[in-house]
mmCIF file with all atom_site columns, C-alpha atoms in Angstrom:
data_model
loop_
_atom_site.group_PDB
_atom_site.id
_atom_site.type_symbol
_atom_site.label_atom_id
_atom_site.label_alt_id
_atom_site.label_comp_id
_atom_site.label_asym_id
_atom_site.label_entity_id
_atom_site.label_seq_id
_atom_site.pdbx_PDB_ins_code
_atom_site.Cartn_x
_atom_site.Cartn_y
_atom_site.Cartn_z
_atom_site.occupancy
_atom_site.B_iso_or_equiv
_atom_site.pdbx_formal_charge
_atom_site.auth_seq_id
_atom_site.auth_comp_id
_atom_site.auth_asym_id
_atom_site.auth_atom_id
_atom_site.pdbx_PDB_model_num
ATOM 1   C CA . MET A 1 1   ? 0.000   0.000  0.000   1.00 44.00 ? 294 MET A CA 1
ATOM 2   C CA . THR A 1 2   ? 2.928   2.298  -0.583  1.00 45.00 ? 295 THR A CA 1
ATOM 3   C CA . PRO A 1 3   ? 2.670   5.087  -3.141  1.00 44.00 ? 296 PRO A CA 1
ATOM 4   C CA . ARG A 1 4   ? 5.100   5.390  -5.986  1.00 47.00 ? 297 ARG A CA 1
ATOM 5   C CA . ARG A 1 5   ? 8.358   6.754  -4.660  1.00 48.00 ? 298 ARG A CA 1
ATOM 6   C CA . GLY A 1 6   ? 10.200  9.713  -6.105  1.00 45.00 ? 299 GLY A CA 1
ATOM 7   C CA . ARG A 1 7   ? 7.355   11.440 -7.914  1.00 49.00 ? 300 ARG A CA 1
ATOM 8   C CA . GLY A 1 8   ? 3.961   12.801 -7.180  1.00 51.00 ? 301 GLY A CA 1
ATOM 9   C CA . TRP A 1 9   ? 2.218   13.879 -4.043  1.00 62.00 ? 302 TRP A CA 1
ATOM 10  C CA . PRO A 1 10  ? 1.675   11.800 -0.970  1.00 76.00 ? 303 PRO A CA 1
ATOM 11  C CA . LEU A 1 11  ? -1.905  10.777 -0.369  1.00 72.00 ? 304 LEU A CA 1
ATOM 12  C CA . TRP A 1 12  ? -2.040  12.460 3.038   1.00 77.00 ? 305 TRP A CA 1
ATOM 13  C CA . LEU A 1 13  ? -1.325  15.852 1.427   1.00 79.00 ? 306 LEU A CA 1
ATOM 14  C CA . VAL A 1 14  ? -4.276  15.443 -0.942  1.00 79.00 ? 307 VAL A CA 1
ATOM 15  C CA . LEU A 1 15  ? -6.543  14.401 1.934   1.00 81.00 ? 308 LEU A CA 1
ATOM 16  C CA . VAL A 1 16  ? -5.489  17.389 4.075   1.00 82.00 ? 309 VAL A CA 1
ATOM 17  C CA . LEU A 1 17  ? -6.146  19.737 1.142   1.00 84.00 ? 310 LEU A CA 1
ATOM 18  C CA . LEU A 1 18  ? -9.630  18.250 0.705   1.00 83.00 ? 311 LEU A CA 1
ATOM 19  C CA . VAL A 1 19  ? -10.407 18.723 4.415   1.00 82.00 ? 312 VAL A CA 1
ATOM 20  C CA . LEU A 1 20  ? -9.254  22.347 4.193   1.00 83.00 ? 313 LEU A CA 1
ATOM 21  C CA . MET A 1 21  ? -11.392 22.831 1.088   1.00 83.00 ? 314 MET A CA 1
ATOM 22  C CA . HIS A 1 22  ? -14.393 21.428 2.953   1.00 79.00 ? 315 HIS A CA 1
ATOM 23  C CA . PHE A 1 23  ? -14.105 23.943 5.766   1.00 78.00 ? 316 PHE A CA 1
ATOM 24  C CA . TYR A 1 24  ? -12.727 27.000 3.932   1.00 80.00 ? 317 TYR A CA 1
ATOM 25  C CA . VAL A 1 25  ? -13.697 26.818 0.256   1.00 79.00 ? 318 VAL A CA 1
ATOM 26  C CA . ARG A 1 26  ? -17.086 25.098 0.464   1.00 76.00 ? 319 ARG A CA 1
ATOM 27  C CA . PRO A 1 27  ? -18.794 27.709 2.714   1.00 73.00 ? 320 PRO A CA 1
ATOM 28  C CA . ARG A 1 28  ? -17.588 30.489 0.429   1.00 77.00 ? 321 ARG A CA 1
ATOM 29  C CA . LEU A 1 29  ? -18.542 28.632 -2.746  1.00 74.00 ? 322 LEU A CA 1
ATOM 30  C CA . TYR A 1 30  ? -22.082 27.638 -1.874  1.00 74.00 ? 323 TYR A CA 1
ATOM 31  C CA . SER A 1 31  ? -23.407 26.612 1.508   1.00 72.00 ? 324 SER A CA 1
ATOM 32  C CA . GLY A 1 32  ? -26.750 25.198 0.396   1.00 73.00 ? 325 GLY A CA 1
ATOM 33  C CA . PRO A 1 33  ? -27.792 21.571 0.294   1.00 75.00 ? 326 PRO A CA 1
ATOM 34  C CA . GLY A 1 34  ? -26.247 21.020 -3.133  1.00 79.00 ? 327 GLY A CA 1
ATOM 35  C CA . ALA A 1 35  ? -22.690 21.938 -2.154  1.00 84.00 ? 328 ALA A CA 1
ATOM 36  C CA . PRO A 1 36  ? -20.068 19.262 -2.848  1.00 87.00 ? 329 PRO A CA 1
ATOM 37  C CA . ASP A 1 37  ? -18.892 17.332 0.196   1.00 87.00 ? 330 ASP A CA 1
ATOM 38  C CA . PHE A 1 38  ? -15.100 17.395 0.159   1.00 88.00 ? 331 PHE A CA 1
ATOM 39  C CA . LEU A 1 39  ? -14.863 15.267 3.325   1.00 89.00 ? 332 LEU A CA 1
ATOM 40  C CA . LEU A 1 40  ? -16.739 12.500 1.574   1.00 92.00 ? 333 LEU A CA 1
ATOM 41  C CA . ILE A 1 41  ? -14.486 12.906 -1.474  1.00 91.00 ? 334 ILE A CA 1
ATOM 42  C CA . ALA A 1 42  ? -11.447 12.475 0.791   1.00 91.00 ? 335 ALA A CA 1
ATOM 43  C CA . LEU A 1 43  ? -13.009 9.404  2.404   1.00 92.00 ? 336 LEU A CA 1
ATOM 44  C CA . VAL A 1 44  ? -13.825 7.799  -0.949  1.00 91.00 ? 337 VAL A CA 1
ATOM 45  C CA . ILE A 1 45  ? -10.344 8.524  -2.334  1.00 89.00 ? 338 ILE A CA 1
ATOM 46  C CA . TYR A 1 46  ? -8.763  6.968  0.758   1.00 89.00 ? 339 TYR A CA 1
ATOM 47  C CA . SER A 1 47  ? -11.177 4.025  0.676   1.00 89.00 ? 340 SER A CA 1
ATOM 48  C CA . LEU A 1 48  ? -10.416 3.319  -2.980  1.00 85.00 ? 341 LEU A CA 1
ATOM 49  C CA . ARG A 1 49  ? -6.775  2.962  -1.982  1.00 83.00 ? 342 ARG A CA 1
ATOM 50  C CA . SER A 1 50  ? -7.104  0.918  1.208   1.00 86.00 ? 343 SER A CA 1
ATOM 51  C CA . ARG A 1 51  ? -8.553  -2.321 2.493   1.00 89.00 ? 344 ARG A CA 1
ATOM 52  C CA . PRO A 1 52  ? -12.067 -2.475 4.015   1.00 90.00 ? 345 PRO A CA 1
ATOM 53  C CA . GLY A 1 53  ? -10.912 -2.418 7.667   1.00 91.00 ? 346 GLY A CA 1
ATOM 54  C CA . PRO A 1 54  ? -8.851  0.786  7.526   1.00 92.00 ? 347 PRO A CA 1
ATOM 55  C CA . ALA A 1 55  ? -11.457 2.348  5.226   1.00 93.00 ? 348 ALA A CA 1
ATOM 56  C CA . ALA A 1 56  ? -14.184 1.648  7.790   1.00 94.00 ? 349 ALA A CA 1
ATOM 57  C CA . VAL A 1 57  ? -12.036 3.177  10.551  1.00 94.00 ? 350 VAL A CA 1
ATOM 58  C CA . ALA A 1 58  ? -11.421 6.260  8.400   1.00 93.00 ? 351 ALA A CA 1
ATOM 59  C CA . GLY A 1 59  ? -15.170 6.476  7.782   1.00 93.00 ? 352 GLY A CA 1
ATOM 60  C CA . PHE A 1 60  ? -15.854 6.194  11.505  1.00 94.00 ? 353 PHE A CA 1
ATOM 61  C CA . ILE A 1 61  ? -13.406 9.008  12.302  1.00 92.00 ? 354 ILE A CA 1
ATOM 62  C CA . THR A 1 62  ? -14.875 11.176 9.544   1.00 90.00 ? 355 THR A CA 1
ATOM 63  C CA . GLY A 1 63  ? -18.377 10.455 10.809  1.00 88.00 ? 356 GLY A CA 1
ATOM 64  C CA . ILE A 1 64  ? -17.537 11.353 14.402  1.00 89.00 ? 357 ILE A CA 1
ATOM 65  C CA . ALA A 1 65  ? -15.976 14.606 13.176  1.00 86.00 ? 358 ALA A CA 1
ATOM 66  C CA . THR A 1 66  ? -19.110 15.489 11.220  1.00 84.00 ? 359 THR A CA 1
ATOM 67  C CA . ASP A 1 67  ? -21.359 14.426 14.112  1.00 84.00 ? 360 ASP A CA 1
ATOM 68  C CA . LEU A 1 68  ? -19.692 17.020 16.280  1.00 84.00 ? 361 LEU A CA 1
ATOM 69  C CA . LEU A 1 69  ? -20.508 19.728 13.719  1.00 79.00 ? 362 LEU A CA 1
ATOM 70  C CA . VAL A 1 70  ? -24.024 18.768 12.578  1.00 72.00 ? 363 VAL A CA 1
ATOM 71  C CA . PRO A 1 71  ? -27.056 18.652 14.883  1.00 66.00 ? 364 PRO A CA 1
ATOM 72  C CA . VAL A 1 72  ? -28.004 15.056 14.119  1.00 60.00 ? 365 VAL A CA 1
ATOM 73  C CA . ARG A 1 73  ? -28.115 12.203 16.593  1.00 76.00 ? 366 ARG A CA 1
ATOM 74  C CA . LEU A 1 74  ? -24.589 11.440 17.724  1.00 80.00 ? 367 LEU A CA 1
ATOM 75  C CA . GLY A 1 75  ? -23.348 8.305  16.003  1.00 84.00 ? 368 GLY A CA 1
ATOM 76  C CA . ALA A 1 76  ? -25.556 8.557  12.929  1.00 86.00 ? 369 ALA A CA 1
ATOM 77  C CA . GLY A 1 77  ? -22.802 10.201 10.901  1.00 87.00 ? 370 GLY A CA 1
ATOM 78  C CA . ALA A 1 78  ? -20.250 7.739  12.243  1.00 90.00 ? 371 ALA A CA 1
ATOM 79  C CA . LEU A 1 79  ? -22.350 4.784  11.117  1.00 93.00 ? 372 LEU A CA 1
ATOM 80  C CA . ALA A 1 80  ? -23.156 6.373  7.758   1.00 92.00 ? 373 ALA A CA 1
ATOM 81  C CA . HIS A 1 81  ? -19.539 7.243  6.951   1.00 91.00 ? 374 HIS A CA 1
ATOM 82  C CA . THR A 1 82  ? -18.343 3.835  8.175   1.00 94.00 ? 375 THR A CA 1
ATOM 83  C CA . LEU A 1 83  ? -20.733 2.158  5.732   1.00 94.00 ? 376 LEU A CA 1
ATOM 84  C CA . VAL A 1 84  ? -19.555 4.441  2.921   1.00 94.00 ? 377 VAL A CA 1
ATOM 85  C CA . GLY A 1 85  ? -15.865 3.766  3.647   1.00 93.00 ? 378 GLY A CA 1
ATOM 86  C CA . TYR A 1 86  ? -16.343 0.011  3.912   1.00 94.00 ? 379 TYR A CA 1
ATOM 87  C CA . GLY A 1 87  ? -18.612 -0.160 0.862   1.00 92.00 ? 380 GLY A CA 1
ATOM 88  C CA . THR A 1 88  ? -16.274 1.896  -1.284  1.00 91.00 ? 381 THR A CA 1
ATOM 89  C CA . SER A 1 89  ? -13.273 -0.212 -0.354  1.00 90.00 ? 382 SER A CA 1
ATOM 90  C CA . TRP A 1 90  ? -15.221 -3.392 -1.014  1.00 89.00 ? 383 TRP A CA 1
ATOM 91  C CA . GLY A 1 91  ? -16.476 -1.959 -4.314  1.00 85.00 ? 384 GLY A CA 1
ATOM 92  C CA . ARG A 1 92  ? -12.887 -1.404 -5.390  1.00 78.00 ? 385 ARG A CA 1
ATOM 93  C CA . SER A 1 93  ? -12.466 -5.163 -5.657  1.00 76.00 ? 386 SER A CA 1
ATOM 94  C CA . VAL A 1 94  ? -15.584 -5.486 -7.814  1.00 79.00 ? 387 VAL A CA 1
ATOM 95  C CA . PHE A 1 95  ? -15.104 -2.477 -10.117 1.00 76.00 ? 388 PHE A CA 1
ATOM 96  C CA . PHE A 1 96  ? -12.087 -0.870 -11.761 1.00 69.00 ? 389 PHE A CA 1
ATOM 97  C CA . PRO A 1 97  ? -10.916 1.962  -9.463  1.00 65.00 ? 390 PRO A CA 1
ATOM 98  C CA . ASP A 1 98  ? -8.967  3.627  -12.293 1.00 73.00 ? 391 ASP A CA 1
ATOM 99  C CA . ASN A 1 99  ? -12.123 4.300  -14.317 1.00 80.00 ? 392 ASN A CA 1
ATOM 100 C CA . LEU A 1 100 ? -13.370 7.891  -13.966 1.00 84.00 ? 393 LEU A CA 1
ATOM 101 C CA . LEU A 1 101 ? -16.998 6.865  -14.440 1.00 87.00 ? 394 LEU A CA 1
ATOM 102 C CA . VAL A 1 102 ? -16.688 4.329  -11.619 1.00 86.00 ? 395 VAL A CA 1
ATOM 103 C CA . ASN A 1 103 ? -15.065 6.973  -9.404  1.00 86.00 ? 396 ASN A CA 1
ATOM 104 C CA . GLY A 1 104 ? -17.887 9.425  -10.127 1.00 89.00 ? 397 GLY A CA 1
ATOM 105 C CA . GLY A 1 105 ? -20.430 6.732  -9.348  1.00 90.00 ? 398 GLY A CA 1
ATOM 106 C CA . MET A 1 106 ? -18.670 5.914  -6.069  1.00 91.00 ? 399 MET A CA 1
ATOM 107 C CA . PHE A 1 107 ? -18.787 9.577  -5.049  1.00 93.00 ? 400 PHE A CA 1
ATOM 108 C CA . ALA A 1 108 ? -22.476 9.897  -5.943  1.00 93.00 ? 401 ALA A CA 1
ATOM 109 C CA . LEU A 1 109 ? -23.515 6.611  -4.320  1.00 91.00 ? 402 LEU A CA 1
ATOM 110 C CA . GLY A 1 110 ? -21.501 7.510  -1.224  1.00 92.00 ? 403 GLY A CA 1
ATOM 111 C CA . VAL A 1 111 ? -23.452 10.755 -0.820  1.00 92.00 ? 404 VAL A CA 1
ATOM 112 C CA . LEU A 1 112 ? -26.793 9.042  -1.380  1.00 90.00 ? 405 LEU A CA 1
ATOM 113 C CA . LEU A 1 113 ? -26.022 6.211  1.052   1.00 90.00 ? 406 LEU A CA 1
ATOM 114 C CA . ARG A 1 114 ? -24.713 8.601  3.693   1.00 89.00 ? 407 ARG A CA 1
ATOM 115 C CA . ASN A 1 115 ? -27.740 10.904 3.407   1.00 86.00 ? 408 ASN A CA 1
ATOM 116 C CA . ALA A 1 116 ? -30.194 7.999  3.497   1.00 84.00 ? 409 ALA A CA 1
ATOM 117 C CA . VAL A 1 117 ? -28.630 6.517  6.637   1.00 86.00 ? 410 VAL A CA 1
ATOM 118 C CA . LEU A 1 118 ? -28.511 9.942  8.300   1.00 83.00 ? 411 LEU A CA 1
ATOM 119 C CA . LEU A 1 119 ? -32.189 10.553 7.558   1.00 81.00 ? 412 LEU A CA 1
ATOM 120 C CA . LEU A 1 120 ? -33.265 7.095  8.720   1.00 81.00 ? 413 LEU A CA 1
ATOM 121 C CA . LEU A 1 121 ? -31.336 7.381  11.988  1.00 81.00 ? 414 LEU A CA 1
ATOM 122 C CA . SER A 1 122 ? -32.591 10.922 12.575  1.00 74.00 ? 415 SER A CA 1
ATOM 123 C CA . GLY A 1 123 ? -36.168 9.741  12.914  1.00 73.00 ? 416 GLY A CA 1
ATOM 124 C CA . SER A 1 124 ? -37.513 10.574 9.463   1.00 68.00 ? 417 SER A CA 1
ATOM 125 C CA . GLY A 1 125 ? -40.180 8.205  8.273   1.00 66.00 ? 418 GLY A CA 1
ATOM 126 C CA . PRO A 1 126 ? -40.283 6.712  4.788   1.00 68.00 ? 419 PRO A CA 1
ATOM 127 C CA . ALA A 1 127 ? -42.254 9.663  3.407   1.00 66.00 ? 420 ALA A CA 1
ATOM 128 C CA . GLY A 1 128 ? -39.809 12.176 4.889   1.00 65.00 ? 421 GLY A CA 1
ATOM 129 C CA . LEU A 1 129 ? -36.930 10.108 3.583   1.00 66.00 ? 422 LEU A CA 1
ATOM 130 C CA . LEU A 1 130 ? -38.160 10.168 -0.017  1.00 69.00 ? 423 LEU A CA 1
ATOM 131 C CA . GLN A 1 131 ? -39.043 13.846 0.157   1.00 64.00 ? 424 GLN A CA 1
ATOM 132 C CA . ALA A 1 132 ? -35.664 14.837 1.591   1.00 63.00 ? 425 ALA A CA 1
ATOM 133 C CA . LEU A 1 133 ? -33.597 12.571 -0.660  1.00 67.00 ? 426 LEU A CA 1
ATOM 134 C CA . ALA A 1 134 ? -35.198 13.602 -3.931  1.00 73.00 ? 427 ALA A CA 1
ATOM 135 C CA . PRO A 1 135 ? -34.063 17.176 -4.599  1.00 79.00 ? 428 PRO A CA 1
ATOM 136 C CA . GLY A 1 136 ? -31.265 17.942 -2.153  1.00 78.00 ? 429 GLY A CA 1
ATOM 137 C CA . SER A 1 137 ? -29.392 14.667 -2.076  1.00 84.00 ? 430 SER A CA 1
ATOM 138 C CA . LEU A 1 138 ? -29.496 14.141 -5.822  1.00 86.00 ? 431 LEU A CA 1
ATOM 139 C CA . LEU A 1 139 ? -28.073 17.615 -6.393  1.00 89.00 ? 432 LEU A CA 1
ATOM 140 C CA . GLN A 1 140 ? -25.397 17.077 -3.752  1.00 87.00 ? 433 GLN A CA 1
ATOM 141 C CA . ALA A 1 141 ? -24.568 13.658 -5.229  1.00 91.00 ? 434 ALA A CA 1
ATOM 142 C CA . LEU A 1 142 ? -24.161 15.247 -8.659  1.00 92.00 ? 435 LEU A CA 1
ATOM 143 C CA . THR A 1 143 ? -21.974 18.131 -7.468  1.00 90.00 ? 436 THR A CA 1
ATOM 144 C CA . THR A 1 144 ? -19.875 15.828 -5.278  1.00 90.00 ? 437 THR A CA 1
ATOM 145 C CA . ALA A 1 145 ? -19.421 13.388 -8.164  1.00 93.00 ? 438 ALA A CA 1
ATOM 146 C CA . VAL A 1 146 ? -18.311 16.201 -10.480 1.00 93.00 ? 439 VAL A CA 1
ATOM 147 C CA . ALA A 1 147 ? -15.950 17.702 -7.884  1.00 90.00 ? 440 ALA A CA 1
ATOM 148 C CA . GLY A 1 148 ? -14.584 14.265 -6.952  1.00 91.00 ? 441 GLY A CA 1
ATOM 149 C CA . THR A 1 149 ? -14.015 13.354 -10.579 1.00 91.00 ? 442 THR A CA 1
ATOM 150 C CA . LEU A 1 150 ? -12.158 16.632 -11.139 1.00 91.00 ? 443 LEU A CA 1
ATOM 151 C CA . VAL A 1 151 ? -9.989  15.964 -8.086  1.00 88.00 ? 444 VAL A CA 1
ATOM 152 C CA . THR A 1 152 ? -9.341  12.437 -9.355  1.00 88.00 ? 445 THR A CA 1
ATOM 153 C CA . LEU A 1 153 ? -8.367  13.819 -12.772 1.00 87.00 ? 446 LEU A CA 1
ATOM 154 C CA . VAL A 1 154 ? -5.867  16.173 -11.148 1.00 84.00 ? 447 VAL A CA 1
ATOM 155 C CA . ILE A 1 155 ? -4.276  13.603 -8.850  1.00 83.00 ? 448 ILE A CA 1
ATOM 156 C CA . ARG A 1 156 ? -4.616  10.361 -10.798 1.00 76.00 ? 449 ARG A CA 1
ATOM 157 C CA . HIS A 1 157 ? -1.059  10.444 -12.171 1.00 71.00 ? 450 HIS A CA 1
ATOM 158 C CA . ARG A 1 158 ? 0.397   11.886 -8.990  1.00 66.00 ? 451 ARG A CA 1
ATOM 159 C CA . VAL A 1 159 ? -1.051  9.461  -6.416  1.00 65.00 ? 452 VAL A CA 1
ATOM 160 C CA . ASP A 1 160 ? -0.992  5.704  -6.920  1.00 58.00 ? 453 ASP A CA 1
ATOM 161 C CA . PHE A 1 161 ? -4.469  4.216  -6.390  1.00 53.00 ? 454 PHE A CA 1
ATOM 162 C CA . ARG A 1 162 ? -3.468  0.582  -6.609  1.00 53.00 ? 455 ARG A CA 1
ATOM 163 C CA . LEU A 1 163 ? -2.582  -1.607 -3.662  1.00 49.00 ? 456 LEU A CA 1
ATOM 164 C CA . ASP A 1 164 ? 0.823   -3.252 -3.644  1.00 44.00 ? 457 ASP A CA 1
ATOM 165 C CA . GLU A 1 165 ? 0.024   -6.847 -2.786  1.00 42.00 ? 458 GLU A CA 1
#
């Protein structure tokens, strides 16, 4: 799981830049429900490069961090992000992680899964779930997929996404 030596950027630098973008660029860009989620992009990029166990731990840490910032039941974000991290890492073995369309789909499905779990654990019923997921989550999934695909295009030759096994 070591990146290519001698060229490119380390993965941790890309992840730190995405976290900074989430807290400094995103609120200035657009703070509505359709804003891209750079924390989820960082989680998916890390999960595409790691095994399911470490990806689930990274999702749990990301979820706890978001739970502290969002007024949702504590633990809902941790569970949602853990499922996204684990599912993305598992999906890497099924799909081709170097394909941009697959990466965009992983970003979009990650947002939809995370939002659905958050709404279910927050006490929304099935009607509230469908109503909340339809406009806001689809727009956020689209913008996150576009932003994540652009980030992947920029870093794909600089950060190695394959596991050394």
